[in-house]
Amino acid sequence: MQFDITSMEIDPSLADPLDLAGRADLLDELDLLLAGHRSPPTDLLRRAEALRARVEAIDSALADDLRGRIVAGALPPAGLRAELRRYVTGSADGGRDRDDQYDSLDLLLGRALGLAAPAGQIAELPPGMVAYQPTPARWLLDLPERAGITPMDTFVDIGAGLGQVAILAALLSGARAIGIEIEPAYVAVARRSADLLGLGHVSFRCEDVLSADLSAGTVFYLYTPLVGELLGQLLARLRREAAARPIRVCAYGPCVPVIVAQDWLRQAARCGPMIILTT
């Protein structure tokens, strides 16, 4: 065990502030190591806790710095995009370039945006509604440019979860953003995050997307919030919105084939695995 701790204390991720994913893996290895020993020596336990505190200090400092610059208005959209791109993990890092995998950027944003675990019990969803899963943040960095999102737009995240997509869309474009989410505990986290960052142009509504007011939206984001008949009902609602004004639909995940097949939408662009469609 002493050899393992010594190796961890010189892990390369500790010398690379950008490698939050590497440090998360390091802590996982540390937990496994400690769990495999019934009574580890006190000195080694002390070293393990010191290592954990070292990782926490590095990651907290990064998140605090980023949050401070966002709140101070020191990172306009282009500057924020460039800053966040530094944390995107490439394919050389253990396959984290897969569409649905998370990397150092997600870990950083979870801390910097204050996206804490929701309090209380999460309600079971009715059939047709899909459980929350966050969009890997790297796919959002170029979304405003690819979808042509400007400060004149209102971006609506349908099934907003903890709010990361709506918040990033607003920060990276200057657009007004609205997150619609049925789970109150998620909405509470998202609202706290927007307040923490001083984002008056970002709001979150605890509503069912099938009855929520969508009339302000010009760009709609769907990471497969619904399936089957419910998804069909949502798309019918969006089609009615499109009859009143031009809209764009950004689709990600299993819902993409269904949305691409809509005859009232045409594919305009891609952003990684996301499809951007216009009316």
XYZ file of N, CA and C in Angstrom:
837
model
N 0.824 -1.209 0.000
C 0.000 0.000 0.000
C 0.857 1.259 0.000
N 1.978 1.223 0.707
C 2.838 2.401 0.760
C 3.349 2.765 -0.625
N 3.686 1.741 -1.418
C 4.155 2.008 -2.778
C 3.047 2.655 -3.603
N 1.822 2.157 -3.426
C 0.707 2.719 -4.182
C 0.480 4.181 -3.819
N 0.528 4.500 -2.548
C 0.348 5.886 -2.113
C 1.461 6.763 -2.672
N 2.671 6.267 -2.637
C 3.803 7.036 -3.161
C 3.609 7.335 -4.642
N 3.139 6.355 -5.395
C 2.879 6.565 -6.824
C 1.794 7.610 -7.035
N 0.775 7.559 -6.206
C -0.314 8.525 -6.341
C 0.140 9.939 -6.007
N 1.055 10.060 -5.060
C 1.517 11.386 -4.647
C 2.319 12.094 -5.732
N 2.775 11.351 -6.727
C 3.506 11.962 -7.841
C 2.746 11.765 -9.154
N 1.438 11.538 -9.055
C 0.629 11.359 -10.264
C 0.702 12.619 -11.128
N 0.844 12.473 -12.449
C 0.969 13.643 -13.330
C -0.204 14.614 -13.245
N -1.397 14.137 -12.909
C -2.559 15.028 -12.848
C -2.409 16.098 -11.774
N -1.588 15.834 -10.763
C -1.383 16.812 -9.694
C -0.546 17.993 -10.157
N 0.204 17.805 -11.228
C 1.037 18.882 -11.767
C 0.381 19.576 -12.954
N -0.775 19.083 -13.379
C -1.477 19.661 -14.525
C -2.840 20.161 -14.066
N -2.973 21.456 -13.784
C -4.250 21.967 -13.276
C -5.439 21.660 -14.178
N -5.215 21.508 -15.474
C -6.324 21.268 -16.397
C -6.899 19.860 -16.294
N -6.170 18.936 -15.676
C -6.555 17.524 -15.694
C -7.454 17.161 -14.514
N -8.636 17.747 -14.462
C -9.575 17.403 -13.399
C -10.025 15.956 -13.499
N -10.169 15.459 -14.721
C -10.589 14.066 -14.894
C -9.539 13.111 -14.355
N -8.274 13.419 -14.589
C -7.203 12.580 -14.065
C -7.204 12.554 -12.551
N -7.478 13.707 -11.938
C -7.510 13.748 -10.474
C -8.743 13.028 -9.928
N -9.851 13.091 -10.648
C -11.033 12.329 -10.226
C -10.747 10.834 -10.275
N -10.068 10.403 -11.322
C -9.683 8.990 -11.412
C -8.729 8.619 -10.278
N -7.839 9.541 -9.948
C -6.880 9.302 -8.871
C -7.606 9.079 -7.544
N -8.618 9.896 -7.262
C -9.369 9.724 -6.019
C -10.155 8.418 -6.020
N -10.654 8.017 -7.178
C -11.336 6.718 -7.264
C -10.372 5.582 -6.926
N -9.162 5.670 -7.462
C -8.148 4.654 -7.169
C -7.794 4.654 -5.684
N -7.730 5.844 -5.105
C -7.418 5.949 -3.683
C -8.507 5.288 -2.838
N -9.760 5.525 -3.187
C -10.866 4.911 -2.453
C -10.813 3.385 -2.545
N -10.517 2.888 -3.737
C -10.413 1.436 -3.914
C -9.262 0.860 -3.099
N -8.173 1.592 -3.076
C -7.005 1.140 -2.322
C -7.325 1.045 -0.833
N -7.962 2.081 -0.294
C -8.287 2.081 1.129
C -9.333 1.017 1.457
N -10.286 0.814 0.544
C -11.327 -0.183 0.787
C -10.776 -1.600 0.804
N -9.638 -1.806 0.160
C -9.058 -3.139 0.086
C -8.180 -3.499 1.266
N -8.046 -2.593 2.238
C -7.204 -2.863 3.412
C -8.045 -2.693 4.674
N -8.118 -3.741 5.465
C -8.972 -3.721 6.649
C -8.470 -2.719 7.685
N -7.177 -2.694 7.935
C -6.623 -1.795 8.955
C -5.328 -1.169 8.447
N -5.407 -0.180 7.560
C -4.182 0.448 7.049
C -3.483 1.230 8.157
N -2.167 1.316 8.101
C -1.409 2.064 9.108
C -1.846 3.526 9.171
N -1.755 4.094 10.349
C -2.184 5.479 10.552
C -1.432 6.443 9.649
N -0.134 6.238 9.464
C 0.660 7.140 8.630
C 0.166 7.142 7.184
N -0.189 5.965 6.694
C -0.669 5.895 5.319
C -2.063 6.506 5.189
N -2.878 6.354 6.215
C -4.177 7.022 6.200
C -4.005 8.539 6.168
N -3.038 9.019 6.933
C -2.770 10.464 6.950
C -2.331 10.942 5.575
N -1.472 10.169 4.923
C -1.011 10.548 3.587
C -2.154 10.510 2.573
N -3.040 9.543 2.742
C -4.190 9.455 1.835
C -5.097 10.670 1.987
N -5.354 11.083 3.217
C -6.194 12.255 3.440
C -5.512 13.525 2.944
N -4.191 13.598 3.092
C -3.452 14.755 2.579
C -3.543 14.823 1.059
N -3.494 13.663 0.421
C -3.620 13.616 -1.035
C -5.014 14.072 -1.460
N -6.017 13.611 -0.740
C -7.386 14.019 -1.052
C -7.547 15.538 -0.896
N -6.981 16.086 0.164
C -7.067 17.528 0.392
C -6.315 18.312 -0.683
N -5.219 17.757 -1.150
C -4.439 18.411 -2.211
C -5.249 18.503 -3.502
N -5.919 17.415 -3.851
C -6.765 17.410 -5.049
C -7.901 18.416 -4.895
N -8.538 18.420 -3.743
C -9.647 19.338 -3.498
C -9.195 20.789 -3.622
N -8.019 21.102 -3.109
C -7.512 22.472 -3.171
C -7.265 22.910 -4.613
N -6.692 22.022 -5.415
C -6.419 22.356 -6.819
C -7.722 22.615 -7.561
N -8.671 21.695 -7.428
C -9.916 21.802 -8.183
C -10.766 22.980 -7.709
N -10.801 23.214 -6.407
C -11.580 24.331 -5.875
C -11.022 25.668 -6.339
N -9.706 25.788 -6.372
C -9.086 27.036 -6.818
C -9.431 27.331 -8.272
N -9.411 26.308 -9.113
C -9.768 26.496 -10.523
C -11.210 26.962 -10.661
N -12.120 26.285 -9.959
C -13.538 26.625 -10.064
C -13.816 28.018 -9.511
N -13.209 28.358 -8.389
C -13.417 29.675 -7.793
C -12.919 30.780 -8.720
N -11.784 30.538 -9.358
C -11.234 31.536 -10.283
C -12.157 31.740 -11.478
N -12.629 30.641 -12.065
C -13.513 30.751 -13.226
C -14.816 31.446 -12.844
N -15.409 31.046 -11.728
C -16.655 31.667 -11.289
C -16.460 33.159 -11.047
N -15.357 33.516 -10.415
C -15.091 34.922 -10.138
C -14.995 35.751 -11.404
N -14.352 35.210 -12.416
C -14.224 35.953 -13.675
C -15.558 36.060 -14.409
N -16.385 35.020 -14.311
C -17.714 35.098 -14.927
C -18.550 36.173 -14.245
N -18.577 36.167 -12.925
C -19.366 37.135 -12.170
C -18.879 38.558 -12.429
N -17.573 38.727 -12.576
C -16.997 40.054 -12.815
C -17.190 40.533 -14.247
N -17.714 39.677 -15.110
C -17.889 40.050 -16.507
C -16.594 40.090 -17.282
N -15.585 39.375 -16.785
C -14.264 39.403 -17.415
C -14.122 38.392 -18.540
N -15.155 37.578 -18.768
C -15.086 36.558 -19.813
C -16.272 36.710 -20.761
N -16.147 37.547 -21.784
C -17.197 37.617 -22.805
C -17.284 36.291 -23.543
N -18.321 36.094 -24.359
C -18.527 34.782 -24.983
C -17.299 34.166 -25.633
N -16.594 34.911 -26.464
C -15.428 34.331 -27.146
C -14.336 33.962 -26.155
N -14.121 34.805 -25.155
C -13.101 34.525 -24.156
C -13.459 33.334 -23.294
N -14.733 33.218 -22.934
C -15.169 32.077 -22.128
C -15.034 30.786 -22.919
N -15.415 30.828 -24.192
C -15.303 29.627 -25.031
C -13.847 29.163 -25.098
N -12.935 30.101 -25.324
C -11.516 29.744 -25.401
C -11.013 29.194 -24.073
N -11.461 29.787 -22.977
C -11.036 29.317 -21.655
C -11.540 27.902 -21.392
N -12.796 27.644 -21.684
C -13.371 26.328 -21.411
C -12.790 25.254 -22.311
N -12.438 25.626 -23.520
C -11.900 24.636 -24.450
C -10.588 24.037 -23.940
N -9.883 24.738 -23.088
C -8.621 24.232 -22.547
C -8.833 22.960 -21.723
N -10.054 22.770 -21.227
C -10.330 21.634 -20.340
C -10.948 20.443 -21.062
N -11.176 20.571 -22.362
C -11.775 19.471 -23.113
C -10.748 18.370 -23.278
N -11.114 17.164 -22.868
C -10.213 16.026 -22.931
C -10.285 15.385 -24.304
N -9.131 15.139 -24.910
C -9.084 14.548 -26.242
C -9.137 13.042 -26.206
N -9.086 12.450 -27.400
C -9.223 11.003 -27.533
C -8.051 10.245 -26.930
N -6.952 10.930 -26.678
C -5.796 10.254 -26.090
C -6.008 9.930 -24.620
N -7.062 10.487 -24.026
C -7.276 10.322 -22.595
C -8.339 9.271 -22.305
N -8.052 8.065 -22.673
C -8.907 6.965 -22.248
C -10.272 6.933 -22.883
N -10.414 7.441 -24.080
C -11.686 7.330 -24.781
C -12.752 8.286 -24.316
N -12.389 9.375 -23.674
C -13.402 10.307 -23.195
C -13.986 11.166 -24.313
N -13.574 10.903 -25.552
C -14.135 11.640 -26.677
C -15.434 11.014 -27.177
N -15.908 9.932 -26.583
C -17.188 9.345 -26.971
C -18.296 10.361 -26.761
N -19.345 10.263 -27.589
C -20.412 11.254 -27.558
C -20.987 11.480 -26.169
N -21.160 10.404 -25.396
C -21.873 10.503 -24.129
C -20.963 10.484 -22.908
N -19.670 10.629 -23.107
C -18.735 10.597 -21.979
C -18.438 12.012 -21.490
N -18.092 12.095 -20.211
C -17.794 13.377 -19.592
C -16.286 13.503 -19.400
N -15.818 14.747 -19.250
C -14.382 14.961 -19.112
C -14.099 16.058 -18.093
N -12.880 16.590 -18.124
C -12.467 17.593 -17.141
C -13.348 18.831 -17.181
N -13.827 19.195 -18.364
C -14.680 20.379 -18.475
C -15.957 20.216 -17.660
N -16.562 19.052 -17.708
C -17.783 18.818 -16.932
C -17.519 18.914 -15.432
N -16.395 18.386 -14.998
C -16.043 18.463 -13.579
C -15.811 19.907 -13.151
N -15.138 20.681 -13.992
C -14.892 22.090 -13.677
C -16.201 22.863 -13.592
N -17.063 22.689 -14.588
C -18.304 23.455 -14.618
C -19.235 23.069 -13.479
N -19.245 21.797 -13.101
C -20.067 21.399 -11.972
C -19.730 22.202 -10.725
N -18.451 22.451 -10.523
C -18.006 23.239 -9.372
C -18.217 24.737 -9.602
N -17.771 25.230 -10.749
C -17.791 26.671 -10.998
C -19.213 27.223 -11.064
N -20.130 26.452 -11.626
C -21.511 26.907 -11.748
C -22.343 26.601 -10.508
N -21.750 25.906 -9.551
C -22.471 25.591 -8.326
C -23.561 24.558 -8.514
N -23.330 23.593 -9.411
C -24.345 22.576 -9.712
C -24.249 21.430 -8.712
N -24.677 21.711 -7.489
C -24.602 20.721 -6.416
C -25.663 19.649 -6.604
N -25.465 18.537 -5.921
C -26.465 17.465 -5.957
C -27.777 17.989 -5.378
N -28.902 17.681 -6.009
C -30.188 18.189 -5.517
C -30.547 17.603 -4.162
N -31.219 18.406 -3.354
C -31.665 17.949 -2.041
C -33.017 17.257 -2.168
N -33.244 16.288 -1.312
C -34.534 15.615 -1.300
C -34.627 14.496 -2.315
N -35.759 13.839 -2.311
C -35.985 12.687 -3.172
C -36.456 13.141 -4.543
N -35.943 12.487 -5.587
C -36.344 12.786 -6.955
C -37.565 11.933 -7.299
N -38.604 12.582 -7.778
C -39.847 11.872 -8.081
C -39.675 10.945 -9.279
N -40.386 9.840 -9.252
C -40.377 8.924 -10.388
C -41.149 9.547 -11.544
N -40.596 9.455 -12.733
C -41.224 10.063 -13.900
C -42.275 9.138 -14.497
N -43.325 9.705 -15.063
C -44.328 8.878 -15.741
C -43.769 8.307 -17.037
N -44.390 7.281 -17.582
C -43.922 6.702 -18.844
C -43.851 7.755 -19.949
N -42.778 7.691 -20.727
C -42.597 8.636 -21.823
C -41.691 9.790 -21.489
N -41.453 10.033 -20.188
C -40.508 11.065 -19.774
C -39.180 10.401 -19.439
N -38.095 11.036 -19.845
C -36.768 10.435 -19.729
C -36.023 11.047 -18.549
N -35.383 10.208 -17.746
C -34.620 10.679 -16.588
C -33.502 11.619 -17.022
N -33.207 12.575 -16.159
C -32.198 13.591 -16.464
C -30.809 12.990 -16.625
N -30.149 13.399 -17.671
C -28.738 13.100 -17.880
C -28.111 14.341 -18.495
N -27.058 14.887 -17.895
C -26.488 16.133 -18.423
C -25.814 15.952 -19.772
N -25.914 16.960 -20.600
C -25.195 16.988 -21.871
C -23.710 17.188 -21.601
N -22.825 16.371 -22.171
C -21.388 16.650 -22.037
C -21.086 18.070 -22.512
N -20.443 18.845 -21.665
C -20.313 20.281 -21.914
C -19.532 20.613 -23.175
N -18.617 19.728 -23.583
C -17.796 20.064 -24.748
C -18.633 20.243 -26.006
N -19.799 19.581 -26.057
C -20.637 19.706 -27.248
C -21.379 21.029 -27.280
N -21.353 21.770 -26.182
C -22.075 23.040 -26.116
C -21.218 24.235 -26.510
N -19.906 24.060 -26.548
C -19.027 25.206 -26.752
C -19.250 25.894 -28.088
N -19.488 25.128 -29.131
C -19.676 25.707 -30.458
C -21.144 25.838 -30.846
N -22.050 25.445 -29.963
C -23.468 25.464 -30.314
C -23.979 26.860 -30.668
N -23.661 27.916 -29.905
C -24.162 29.240 -30.288
C -23.750 29.657 -31.697
N -22.508 29.383 -32.051
C -22.050 29.758 -33.388
C -22.729 28.911 -34.462
N -22.783 27.596 -34.247
C -23.365 26.708 -35.261
C -24.863 26.953 -35.429
N -25.538 27.277 -34.344
C -26.986 27.501 -34.408
C -27.337 28.960 -34.647
N -26.329 29.818 -34.738
C -26.580 31.233 -34.983
C -27.295 31.923 -33.846
N -26.979 31.545 -32.612
C -27.648 32.131 -31.447
C -27.015 33.477 -31.118
N -27.840 34.510 -30.985
C -27.370 35.865 -30.720
C -28.084 36.420 -29.486
N -27.675 37.600 -29.010
C -28.377 38.212 -27.877
C -29.845 38.529 -28.158
N -30.251 38.488 -29.413
C -31.651 38.739 -29.756
C -32.531 37.502 -29.564
N -31.921 36.346 -29.352
C -32.664 35.094 -29.236
C -33.100 34.814 -27.806
N -34.077 33.923 -27.705
C -34.442 33.310 -26.428
C -34.258 31.809 -26.576
N -33.324 31.283 -25.826
C -32.950 29.871 -25.870
C -33.767 29.129 -24.824
N -34.452 28.075 -25.223
C -35.288 27.303 -24.302
C -34.755 25.876 -24.226
N -34.344 25.480 -23.031
C -33.885 24.110 -22.795
C -35.064 23.310 -22.260
N -35.528 22.359 -23.046
C -36.693 21.552 -22.686
C -36.223 20.311 -21.930
N -36.540 20.276 -20.638
C -36.000 19.237 -19.760
C -34.640 19.673 -19.271
N -34.604 20.795 -18.537
C -33.356 21.504 -18.256
C -32.498 20.873 -17.176
N -33.043 19.954 -16.387
C -32.239 19.334 -15.340
C -31.668 20.360 -14.381
N -30.367 20.283 -14.142
C -29.699 21.193 -13.204
C -29.359 22.538 -13.824
N -29.642 22.716 -15.111
C -29.526 24.043 -15.710
C -28.263 24.350 -16.471
N -27.348 23.383 -16.601
C -26.057 23.692 -17.217
C -26.192 24.168 -18.658
N -27.058 23.538 -19.449
C -27.177 23.906 -20.861
C -27.685 25.333 -21.006
N -28.749 25.675 -20.296
C -29.306 27.024 -20.396
C -28.298 28.072 -19.946
N -27.591 27.792 -18.861
C -26.609 28.749 -18.352
C -25.465 28.931 -19.339
N -24.938 27.836 -19.866
C -23.838 27.952 -20.824
C -24.284 28.632 -22.110
N -25.482 28.311 -22.585
C -25.976 28.957 -23.801
C -26.044 30.465 -23.621
N -26.507 30.905 -22.459
C -26.587 32.339 -22.191
C -25.201 32.969 -22.097
N -24.297 32.309 -21.388
C -22.947 32.856 -21.223
C -22.175 32.899 -22.537
N -22.402 31.914 -23.403
C -21.631 31.806 -24.639
C -22.250 32.563 -25.805
N -23.433 33.135 -25.603
C -24.091 33.848 -26.704
C -24.653 35.205 -26.321
N -24.912 35.421 -25.039
C -25.584 36.645 -24.616
C -27.090 36.574 -24.742
N -27.615 35.434 -25.206
C -29.060 35.279 -25.367
C -29.747 35.148 -24.011
N -31.019 35.480 -23.985
C -31.852 35.137 -22.846
C -32.046 33.625 -22.862
N -32.077 32.999 -21.701
C -32.240 31.547 -21.647
C -33.306 31.178 -20.628
N -34.109 30.199 -20.992
C -35.164 29.678 -20.126
C -34.999 28.163 -20.045
N -34.971 27.636 -18.847
C -34.948 26.193 -18.656
C -36.292 25.722 -18.129
N -36.861 24.715 -18.766
C -38.140 24.153 -18.327
C -37.881 22.743 -17.804
N -38.259 22.503 -16.556
C -37.934 21.239 -15.890
C -39.064 20.871 -14.933
N -39.469 19.612 -14.946
C -40.608 19.179 -14.140
C -40.223 18.823 -12.705
N -38.944 18.534 -12.441
C -38.503 18.102 -11.114
C -38.121 19.321 -10.262
N -38.873 19.611 -9.177
C -38.597 20.795 -8.361
C -37.184 20.842 -7.783
N -36.646 19.703 -7.384
C -35.303 19.697 -6.791
C -34.255 20.147 -7.799
N -34.405 19.759 -9.058
C -33.473 20.200 -10.089
C -33.613 21.701 -10.336
N -34.841 22.170 -10.374
C -35.079 23.595 -10.619
C -34.452 24.440 -9.513
N -34.542 23.976 -8.285
C -33.950 24.716 -7.166
C -32.445 24.865 -7.343
N -31.765 23.790 -7.759
C -30.321 23.855 -8.004
C -30.019 24.821 -9.138
N -30.769 24.730 -10.226
C -30.530 25.588 -11.386
C -30.722 27.061 -11.038
N -31.756 27.363 -10.278
C -31.997 28.758 -9.892
C -30.888 29.284 -8.994
N -30.414 28.464 -8.072
C -29.308 28.893 -7.206
C -28.060 29.172 -8.032
N -27.818 28.341 -9.034
C -26.647 28.537 -9.883
C -26.740 29.853 -10.643
N -27.898 30.132 -11.237
C -28.070 31.390 -11.967
C -27.904 32.586 -11.040
N -28.434 32.484 -9.824
C -28.276 33.567 -8.848
C -26.816 33.731 -8.443
N -26.128 32.621 -8.228
C -24.721 32.655 -7.832
C -23.881 33.397 -8.861
N -24.215 33.213 -10.132
C -23.451 33.827 -11.216
C -23.978 35.202 -11.600
N -25.064 35.630 -10.984
C -25.623 36.938 -11.302
C -26.228 37.019 -12.689
N -26.855 35.939 -13.139
C -27.388 35.872 -14.506
C -28.873 36.225 -14.507
N -29.159 37.502 -14.621
C -30.541 37.944 -14.634
C -31.295 37.563 -15.888
N -30.567 37.203 -16.945
C -31.228 36.838 -18.205
C -31.412 35.328 -18.346
N -31.230 34.597 -17.251
C -31.443 33.149 -17.240
C -32.492 32.826 -16.178
N -33.515 32.092 -16.559
C -34.564 31.736 -15.604
C -34.942 30.270 -15.775
N -35.519 29.711 -14.720
C -35.917 28.304 -14.734
C -37.344 28.175 -14.228
N -38.119 27.366 -14.938
C -39.527 27.177 -14.618
C -39.783 25.712 -14.280
N -40.480 25.494 -13.190
C -40.843 24.130 -12.799
C -42.199 23.817 -13.423
N -42.146 23.248 -14.630
C -43.362 23.017 -15.405
C -43.230 21.749 -16.237
N -44.367 21.226 -16.649
C -44.432 20.148 -17.627
C -44.256 20.773 -19.007
N -43.310 20.277 -19.780
C -43.027 20.887 -21.084
C -44.220 20.788 -22.032
N -45.129 19.861 -21.781
C -46.275 19.698 -22.674
C -47.359 20.741 -22.436
N -47.259 21.469 -21.331
C -48.236 22.529 -21.061
C -47.572 23.883 -20.827
N -46.253 23.932 -20.807
C -45.528 25.177 -20.545
C -45.691 26.159 -21.699
N -45.576 27.436 -21.379
C -45.620 28.491 -22.393
C -44.297 28.501 -23.155
N -44.349 28.241 -24.446
C -43.150 28.207 -25.291
C -43.075 29.407 -26.226
N -43.959 30.381 -26.037
C -44.125 31.438 -27.030
C -42.932 32.376 -27.149
N -42.065 32.415 -26.136
C -40.908 33.313 -26.207
C -39.728 32.696 -26.942
N -39.725 31.387 -27.109
C -38.539 30.704 -27.625
C -38.291 30.922 -29.103
N -37.028 31.104 -29.439
C -36.599 31.115 -30.845
C -35.636 29.969 -31.132
N -34.996 29.452 -30.082
C -34.109 28.295 -30.201
C -34.509 27.301 -29.114
N -34.767 26.051 -29.499
C -35.190 25.029 -28.546
C -34.160 23.902 -28.522
N -33.782 23.510 -27.304
C -32.791 22.447 -27.128
C -33.464 21.224 -26.523
N -33.259 20.071 -27.167
C -33.850 18.822 -26.690
C -32.780 17.741 -26.603
N -32.447 17.330 -25.383
C -31.628 16.140 -25.194
C -32.582 15.015 -24.798
N -33.375 14.593 -25.742
C -34.324 13.490 -25.579
C -35.066 13.574 -24.237
N -35.834 14.651 -24.019
C -36.570 14.748 -22.758
C -37.769 13.814 -22.693
N -38.279 13.445 -23.882
C -39.462 12.599 -23.974
C -39.251 11.565 -25.070
N -40.033 10.504 -25.012
C -39.991 9.489 -26.071
C -41.423 9.115 -26.442
N -41.544 8.417 -27.568
C -42.830 7.878 -27.972
C -43.883 8.938 -28.213
N -45.088 8.657 -27.723
C -46.220 9.554 -27.957
C -45.985 10.940 -27.368
N -45.336 11.004 -26.208
C -45.094 12.311 -25.588
C -44.146 13.157 -26.429
N -43.128 12.538 -27.008
C -42.239 13.286 -27.896
C -43.021 13.801 -29.104
N -43.921 12.981 -29.618
C -44.756 13.423 -30.731
C -45.609 14.625 -30.359
N -46.146 14.630 -29.138
C -46.950 15.768 -28.682
C -46.099 17.030 -28.568
N -44.880 16.873 -28.063
C -43.990 18.025 -27.950
C -43.646 18.587 -29.329
N -43.335 17.718 -30.262
C -42.995 18.183 -31.608
C -44.189 18.860 -32.274
N -45.388 18.383 -31.992
C -46.580 19.050 -32.522
C -46.707 20.460 -31.948
N -46.378 20.613 -30.679
C -46.399 21.944 -30.067
C -45.358 22.849 -30.714
N -44.160 22.319 -30.929
C -43.119 23.129 -31.565
C -43.512 23.499 -32.991
N -44.189 22.611 -33.674
C -44.635 22.929 -35.033
C -45.622 24.098 -35.011
N -46.490 24.116 -34.015
C -47.422 25.245 -33.904
C -46.678 26.537 -33.597
N -45.628 26.453 -32.768
C -44.813 27.644 -32.506
C -44.144 28.118 -33.791
N -43.688 27.172 -34.607
C -42.996 27.517 -35.852
C -43.922 28.172 -36.864
N -45.222 27.972 -36.721
C -46.167 28.633 -37.623
C -46.258 30.126 -37.335
N -45.841 30.518 -36.124
C -45.934 31.924 -35.736
C -44.648 32.702 -35.982
N -43.502 31.983 -36.049
C -42.205 32.658 -36.203
C -41.166 31.605 -36.548
N -40.056 32.005 -37.141
C -38.985 31.033 -37.399
C -38.378 30.555 -36.077
N -38.116 29.273 -35.981
C -37.435 28.734 -34.809
C -36.326 27.794 -35.259
N -35.424 27.514 -34.333
C -34.401 26.502 -34.544
C -34.548 25.442 -33.460
N -34.271 24.209 -33.831
C -34.343 23.091 -32.892
C -32.985 22.410 -32.860
N -32.404 22.305 -31.676
C -31.116 21.631 -31.481
C -31.406 20.307 -30.782
N -31.073 19.208 -31.431
C -31.438 17.885 -30.929
C -30.196 17.052 -30.657
N -30.258 16.293 -29.550
C -29.133 15.451 -29.143
C -29.686 14.171 -28.536
N -29.016 13.070 -28.794
C -29.407 11.813 -28.181
C -30.375 11.005 -29.031
N -31.054 10.035 -28.414
C -31.919 9.108 -29.156
C -33.080 9.766 -29.889
N -33.445 11.000 -29.521
C -34.561 11.667 -30.193
C -34.201 12.170 -31.583
N -32.917 12.197 -31.925
C -32.481 12.816 -33.181
C -33.175 12.223 -34.409
N -33.226 10.890 -34.592
C -33.873 10.365 -35.806
C -35.331 10.793 -35.945
N -36.046 10.858 -34.835
C -37.452 11.264 -34.878
C -37.571 12.723 -35.302
N -36.701 13.566 -34.761
C -36.777 14.995 -35.069
C -36.324 15.268 -36.496
N -35.277 14.600 -36.931
C -34.795 14.787 -38.299
C -35.864 14.376 -39.312
N -36.712 13.438 -38.948
C -37.743 12.946 -39.867
C -38.935 13.892 -40.007
N -38.980 14.955 -39.205
C -40.111 15.884 -39.279
C -40.071 16.663 -40.596
N -41.183 16.652 -41.333
C -41.181 17.302 -42.644
C -41.245 18.822 -42.571
N -41.482 19.365 -41.400
C -41.526 20.821 -41.257
C -40.186 21.398 -40.798
N -39.211 20.540 -40.588
C -37.868 20.965 -40.203
C -36.869 20.547 -41.271
N -35.808 21.340 -41.414
C -34.723 20.949 -42.319
C -33.396 21.063 -41.571
N -32.530 20.113 -41.809
C -31.239 20.115 -41.130
C -30.376 21.241 -41.666
N -29.856 22.059 -40.756
C -29.062 23.220 -41.147
C -27.593 23.071 -40.801
N -27.277 22.361 -39.720
C -25.881 22.267 -39.283
C -25.747 21.130 -38.286
N -24.500 20.807 -37.990
C -24.172 19.859 -36.929
C -23.243 20.548 -35.941
N -23.296 20.070 -34.705
C -22.358 20.522 -33.679
C -21.950 19.268 -32.915
N -20.876 18.614 -33.376
C -20.543 17.308 -32.840
C -21.690 16.356 -33.136
N -22.200 15.652 -32.122
C -23.317 14.725 -32.340
C -24.680 15.415 -32.381
N -24.724 16.718 -32.126
C -25.993 17.444 -32.152
C -26.381 17.795 -33.580
N -27.681 17.808 -33.809
C -28.231 18.226 -35.091
C -28.996 19.529 -34.872
N -28.747 20.500 -35.723
C -29.437 21.787 -35.648
C -30.365 21.890 -36.850
N -31.639 22.118 -36.577
C -32.643 22.178 -37.631
C -33.354 23.522 -37.600
N -33.809 23.947 -38.758
C -34.537 25.204 -38.867
C -35.870 24.957 -39.553
N -36.748 25.947 -39.451
C -38.061 25.842 -40.090
C -38.027 26.484 -41.465
